[in-house]
Each structure stands twice: as C-alpha cells, then as structure tokens.
Amino acid sequence: MMGCGNADPMNCPANANEEFVVVEKDCSSYSDCLGCLGDPACGSWYPGIGCYGSCMISDTSCYKSAAGQTPGQVCARADTDEADNAICSNAKLDSCASCTATPLSVGNDNCAWFGDYCGRPGCIMMGMNCGNADPMKCPAVEPPAEDGFKLISLSEDDSLCVGIAGGKPMPKKILKLAKCDENNTNLMWKMDGRGRIMTKEKYNGVSLCWHPKVIINGSSIKLKNCKRSRKQRFSYSGTGPLRSRDPNLCISPATDSPTTGVKVKLQDCSGGSSQDWS
C-alpha cells in the first residue's frame, strides 16, 4: 500500500524529527474470507491465495468490505465469482461463440470472450480489457487464432531456455533451465491477455500455467491448471525482466552460474542482465 497517509494520532512520531513508520499487520493467519474481512486491519481477500491488508490498485480479483455491504455479502459474491471462473475457464470454450453461449452459475449472464480466451465477465483491471459476453457480437467466421508460442531464453546465454523438469508438461512439475530447441514444443510458451504463461503442449487436453507456490523471494515455479489467480499473473514485454504479480520479484535462475537443470525461481529484482529474458 503506497501513499495512503495516516489518520491515526497514535501513529504520529513523538517529535517532528523522528521517522514516521506504519507497520502493516500480517494478515496471513486468516484462511477464510469472513475472518479476513472481519478484521479492520486486514479486510482484503484474494480467493485461493489469502488475506492481505490492502488490494493492488484497481485489482478486480481482490474483495474488500464496501459501504452498504456486509462481509457475508462480499464473501458470497467472491464465492459466486470463483464458481463462474471455473465454468468459463473450461478449455473447451475456445471460441467466441462457444464461450458467450455458456451460462454462469447464477442469473442469466454468460461467459465473456477476451480475444484469445474465455473468462468471467468483467474488466481484468478496472476499465481495461472487459471482454464480450454478447454472442451477437461474435464474428460470423472467426479468424484462426495466432499461435504466439515461443522459446523464453536467457539474454546472457541464449542457449538456455525455460523448460520443465522431466521434459513434458504435467501438474506440479517444476520449471528448470534446458537447452533451447526450436523443434521442441515442450519448451514453447505463450502469455495470454491475463498475464498467464502457458504451455503449448497440453496435459489431458488442457494447457498448464506457471504457478508460484507463494509470491515470495525464493519460491519455485510449478505448472498448474490455468485459472484466474493472482499467482499466475506475470508481466513481460518479450525482452527484459519477467516480473511476477509483485513487480519487485522477477523470474531468475536459482544460481549465479546457470546451466541446464538449474531451477527457475522468483527472486528479488536486481535490475541486472542476469534476469533478462528474450
């Protein structure tokens, strides 16, 4: 949380020369939405992830108490949204027509098409990429989707690419460095409109996505079913650092002397070329 000020006189320094420090409460002990929203010092719930003291700016995947709504009402909405996420993320909904014809868990609304994937209606970030839930707005003949898959190689050593332990994509497999090979589709990745990085080769007909166990320094990256999760959001321009949902954590080889078989982890962003990818 940045630049939010202090309205609590108990947090003021004893004199003007003292440094002002506000310590945010550790909210990780709450494992349920109601407990999280019931604590005024926390009150920001990320389904499937946990409780925090604040939401990322404009992050619509975060639920917090609002005027005129009880914690129970907010948590019920979070549960409904998660049920809709599960419905709309079905891998078989791979076109605008099939996506927008799929009803949500409650009410008369349908899933929305975001250009290259199906998801729950609503903007990913407030006012941005809000998708289409109207089947009448789907093109009569949908153009073939571009492949978009590519190798992700270390800039310092372009013979090393992000690969998978054991070679083939399976749930819970850890990401490791491997020798780059443009003919090996197990080394091909694509970032979709949600910032998820997914496999080209599928497991039981479904692509898998990068998924840190926790978003902290030193966390390894595993493969899991793609879903609308804060953990699965990354930012990457195609060259340079590959950042997690926490922009201070970057994808990095686990050692200073990377070679094949070295794990790929989240580490504090250093700004150095050793964390650059292309």
C-alpha positions as CSV (number, residue, x, y, z in Angstrom):
1,M,0.0,0.0,0.0
2,M,1.5,3.3,-1.1
3,G,0.8,6.9,-0.3
4,C,-2.3,6.3,1.8
5,G,-1.4,8.7,4.6
6,N,-2.1,8.3,8.4
7,A,-5.3,9.3,10.2
8,D,-4.4,7.7,13.5
9,P,-2.9,10.1,16.1
10,M,-1.4,7.1,17.9
11,N,0.8,6.5,14.8
12,C,2.3,10.0,14.9
13,P,6.0,10.3,16.0
14,A,6.8,11.8,19.4
15,N,8.6,14.7,17.7
16,A,8.9,16.1,14.2
17,N,12.5,14.8,13.8
18,E,11.5,11.1,14.3
19,E,11.0,8.9,11.2
20,F,7.3,8.1,10.6
21,V,6.8,4.3,10.2
22,V,3.5,2.5,9.8
23,V,3.7,-1.3,10.3
24,E,1.1,-3.2,8.3
25,K,-0.5,-6.1,10.1
26,D,0.4,-9.7,9.0
27,C,-3.0,-11.0,7.7
28,S,-1.8,-14.4,6.5
29,S,-3.3,-16.2,9.5
30,Y,-6.8,-15.8,8.0
31,S,-7.7,-18.7,5.8
32,D,-11.3,-17.7,5.1
33,C,-13.0,-14.7,3.6
34,L,-15.2,-13.8,6.5
35,G,-12.4,-13.9,9.0
36,C,-10.3,-11.7,6.7
37,L,-13.0,-9.1,6.1
38,G,-14.0,-9.1,9.7
39,D,-10.6,-7.7,10.8
40,P,-10.4,-3.9,10.0
41,A,-6.6,-4.1,9.9
42,C,-6.8,-6.6,7.1
43,G,-10.0,-6.8,5.1
44,S,-8.7,-7.6,1.6
45,W,-9.4,-11.1,0.3
46,Y,-7.8,-12.9,-2.7
47,P,-9.7,-16.2,-3.3
48,G,-7.4,-19.1,-3.4
49,I,-4.5,-17.0,-2.2
50,G,-5.2,-15.4,1.2
51,C,-5.8,-12.3,3.2
52,Y,-3.9,-9.0,2.9
53,G,-4.0,-5.6,4.4
54,S,-4.9,-3.9,1.1
55,C,-5.7,-4.6,-2.6
56,M,-3.5,-3.9,-5.5
57,I,-4.7,-0.7,-7.2
58,S,-7.7,-1.4,-9.4
59,D,-7.3,-5.2,-9.0
60,T,-10.8,-6.6,-9.6
61,S,-9.7,-10.1,-8.3
62,C,-9.5,-8.7,-4.7
63,Y,-12.5,-8.5,-2.5
64,K,-12.9,-6.0,0.4
65,S,-15.6,-4.6,2.6
66,A,-17.6,-1.8,0.9
67,A,-20.2,0.7,2.1
68,G,-23.7,-0.9,2.3
69,Q,-22.4,-4.5,2.1
70,T,-21.7,-6.9,4.9
71,P,-18.7,-9.1,4.9
72,G,-21.0,-12.0,4.3
73,Q,-22.4,-10.4,1.2
74,V,-18.9,-9.6,-0.2
75,C,-17.7,-13.2,0.5
76,A,-20.8,-14.7,-1.1
77,R,-20.0,-12.6,-4.2
78,A,-16.4,-13.9,-4.1
79,D,-17.7,-17.5,-4.0
80,T,-20.0,-16.9,-6.9
81,D,-17.2,-15.3,-9.0
82,E,-14.9,-18.2,-8.3
83,A,-17.6,-20.7,-9.4
84,D,-18.0,-18.6,-12.6
85,N,-14.3,-18.6,-13.1
86,A,-14.3,-22.4,-13.0
87,I,-17.1,-22.6,-15.6
88,C,-15.6,-20.1,-18.0
89,S,-12.0,-21.3,-17.9
90,N,-13.1,-24.7,-19.4
91,A,-10.5,-25.5,-22.1
92,K,-13.3,-26.5,-24.5
93,L,-14.6,-22.9,-24.6
94,D,-12.0,-21.9,-27.2
95,S,-14.1,-19.6,-29.4
96,C,-16.2,-16.5,-29.0
97,A,-19.4,-18.5,-30.0
98,S,-18.9,-21.4,-27.5
99,C,-17.8,-19.0,-24.7
100,T,-20.6,-16.5,-24.9
101,A,-23.2,-19.3,-25.2
102,T,-22.1,-20.7,-21.8
103,P,-24.3,-19.6,-18.8
104,L,-22.8,-18.6,-15.5
105,S,-23.7,-20.3,-12.2
106,V,-26.3,-17.7,-11.2
107,G,-28.6,-15.4,-13.2
108,N,-29.0,-15.0,-16.9
109,D,-25.5,-13.8,-17.9
110,N,-23.0,-15.8,-19.9
111,C,-19.2,-16.1,-20.0
112,A,-17.2,-13.4,-21.9
113,W,-14.7,-13.7,-24.7
114,F,-11.4,-11.8,-24.3
115,G,-10.0,-12.3,-27.8
116,D,-7.9,-15.4,-27.1
117,Y,-9.6,-16.9,-24.0
118,C,-12.9,-17.3,-22.2
119,G,-13.5,-15.8,-18.8
120,R,-15.9,-14.4,-16.3
121,P,-17.5,-11.1,-17.5
122,G,-15.9,-8.0,-16.1
123,C,-12.7,-6.0,-16.6
124,I,-9.4,-7.6,-15.7
125,M,-8.3,-4.3,-14.3
126,M,-10.8,-1.5,-13.9
127,G,-11.7,-0.1,-17.3
128,M,-9.3,-2.4,-19.2
129,N,-10.0,-5.5,-21.4
130,C,-13.6,-6.0,-20.4
131,G,-14.3,-8.8,-22.9
132,N,-17.5,-9.5,-24.8
133,A,-20.4,-11.5,-23.4
134,D,-22.8,-10.9,-26.3
135,P,-22.9,-13.8,-28.8
136,M,-24.4,-11.4,-31.4
137,K,-21.1,-9.5,-31.4
138,C,-19.0,-12.6,-32.3
139,P,-17.7,-12.6,-35.9
140,A,-19.7,-14.8,-38.3
141,V,-16.5,-16.6,-39.2
142,E,-13.8,-16.4,-36.6
143,P,-10.2,-15.9,-37.9
144,P,-7.8,-18.7,-37.0
145,A,-6.0,-17.8,-33.7
146,E,-2.4,-16.9,-34.0
147,D,0.0,-19.4,-32.4
148,G,2.0,-16.9,-30.4
149,F,4.2,-19.6,-28.7
150,K,7.9,-19.1,-28.4
151,L,11.0,-20.0,-26.5
152,I,11.9,-17.9,-23.5
153,S,15.7,-17.8,-23.3
154,L,18.3,-16.1,-21.0
155,S,19.7,-13.0,-22.6
156,E,23.1,-13.7,-21.1
157,D,23.2,-17.2,-22.6
158,D,20.6,-17.7,-25.4
159,S,21.4,-21.4,-25.4
160,L,19.5,-21.8,-22.2
161,C,15.6,-21.7,-22.1
162,V,12.9,-22.1,-19.6
163,G,12.0,-25.8,-19.6
164,I,10.2,-28.4,-17.5
165,A,11.7,-30.9,-15.1
166,G,11.2,-34.3,-16.8
167,G,10.7,-32.6,-20.1
168,K,6.9,-32.9,-20.6
169,P,4.2,-30.7,-19.0
170,M,2.4,-32.3,-16.0
171,P,0.8,-30.7,-13.0
172,K,3.3,-29.9,-10.2
173,K,6.3,-30.2,-12.5
174,I,9.0,-27.6,-11.6
175,L,10.4,-25.1,-14.2
176,K,14.1,-25.6,-14.9
177,L,16.6,-24.4,-17.5
178,A,17.0,-26.6,-20.6
179,K,18.9,-26.4,-23.8
180,C,17.0,-24.3,-26.3
181,D,15.5,-26.2,-29.2
182,E,13.0,-24.6,-31.5
183,N,11.8,-28.0,-32.6
184,N,10.9,-29.0,-29.0
185,T,7.3,-27.9,-28.4
186,N,7.7,-28.7,-24.7
187,L,9.9,-25.5,-24.5
188,M,7.3,-23.3,-26.1
189,W,5.3,-20.8,-24.0
190,K,2.7,-18.0,-24.6
191,M,1.4,-15.2,-22.4
192,D,-2.3,-14.6,-22.7
193,G,-4.3,-11.4,-22.1
194,R,-4.4,-12.2,-18.3
195,G,-0.6,-12.4,-18.0
196,R,-0.7,-16.1,-17.6
197,I,2.2,-18.0,-19.2
198,M,1.0,-21.3,-20.6
199,T,2.4,-24.5,-22.2
200,K,2.0,-25.2,-25.9
201,E,1.9,-28.9,-25.2
202,K,-1.2,-29.9,-23.3
203,Y,-1.8,-32.3,-20.5
204,N,-5.0,-34.3,-20.9
205,G,-6.1,-31.8,-23.5
206,V,-5.5,-28.7,-21.3
207,S,-2.7,-26.1,-21.2
208,L,-0.9,-25.7,-17.9
209,C,0.3,-22.3,-16.5
210,W,3.2,-21.1,-14.4
211,H,2.2,-21.0,-10.8
212,P,4.5,-20.0,-7.9
213,K,3.6,-21.8,-4.6
214,V,3.8,-18.4,-2.9
215,I,4.7,-15.0,-4.2
216,I,7.9,-14.5,-2.1
217,N,11.6,-14.4,-2.8
218,G,13.0,-17.9,-3.4
219,S,9.7,-19.5,-4.4
220,S,10.0,-22.2,-7.2
221,I,7.6,-22.1,-10.2
222,K,5.4,-25.1,-10.9
223,L,2.9,-26.0,-13.5
224,K,-0.8,-26.0,-12.6
225,N,-4.1,-25.8,-14.4
226,C,-4.6,-22.3,-15.8
227,K,-7.1,-20.3,-13.7
228,R,-7.9,-16.7,-12.8
229,S,-5.4,-16.4,-10.0
230,R,-3.2,-13.6,-8.8
231,K,-0.3,-16.0,-8.6
232,Q,-0.5,-16.8,-12.3
233,R,-0.1,-13.2,-13.4
234,F,3.2,-12.0,-14.9
235,S,4.3,-9.0,-16.9
236,Y,6.7,-9.3,-19.8
237,S,7.3,-7.3,-22.9
238,G,9.1,-10.0,-24.8
239,T,12.5,-8.9,-23.8
240,G,14.0,-7.8,-20.4
241,P,12.8,-8.9,-16.9
242,L,9.9,-11.2,-16.4
243,R,8.1,-9.9,-13.4
244,S,5.6,-11.7,-11.1
245,R,2.3,-10.1,-9.9
246,D,4.6,-8.5,-7.2
247,P,6.7,-6.2,-9.5
248,N,9.6,-6.5,-7.1
249,L,10.0,-10.2,-7.8
250,C,11.5,-11.4,-11.1
251,I,11.9,-14.8,-12.8
252,S,15.5,-15.8,-12.3
253,P,17.8,-18.8,-12.4
254,A,18.4,-20.1,-8.9
255,T,22.2,-19.7,-9.2
256,D,24.7,-17.2,-10.4
257,S,26.1,-19.8,-12.8
258,P,23.1,-21.0,-14.7
259,T,23.3,-24.3,-16.7
260,T,20.8,-27.0,-17.7
261,G,18.8,-28.4,-14.8
262,V,19.0,-25.3,-12.6
263,K,15.7,-24.3,-11.2
264,V,13.8,-21.2,-12.2
265,K,12.6,-19.2,-9.2
266,L,11.1,-15.9,-8.1
267,Q,13.9,-13.7,-6.8
268,D,14.2,-10.0,-5.8
269,C,14.6,-8.0,-9.0
270,S,18.2,-6.9,-9.3
271,G,18.0,-4.8,-12.4
272,G,20.9,-6.8,-13.8
273,S,21.1,-8.6,-17.2
274,S,21.2,-12.0,-15.4
275,Q,17.4,-11.6,-15.0
276,D,16.7,-10.6,-18.6
277,W,14.9,-12.9,-21.0
278,S,14.2,-12.8,-24.7
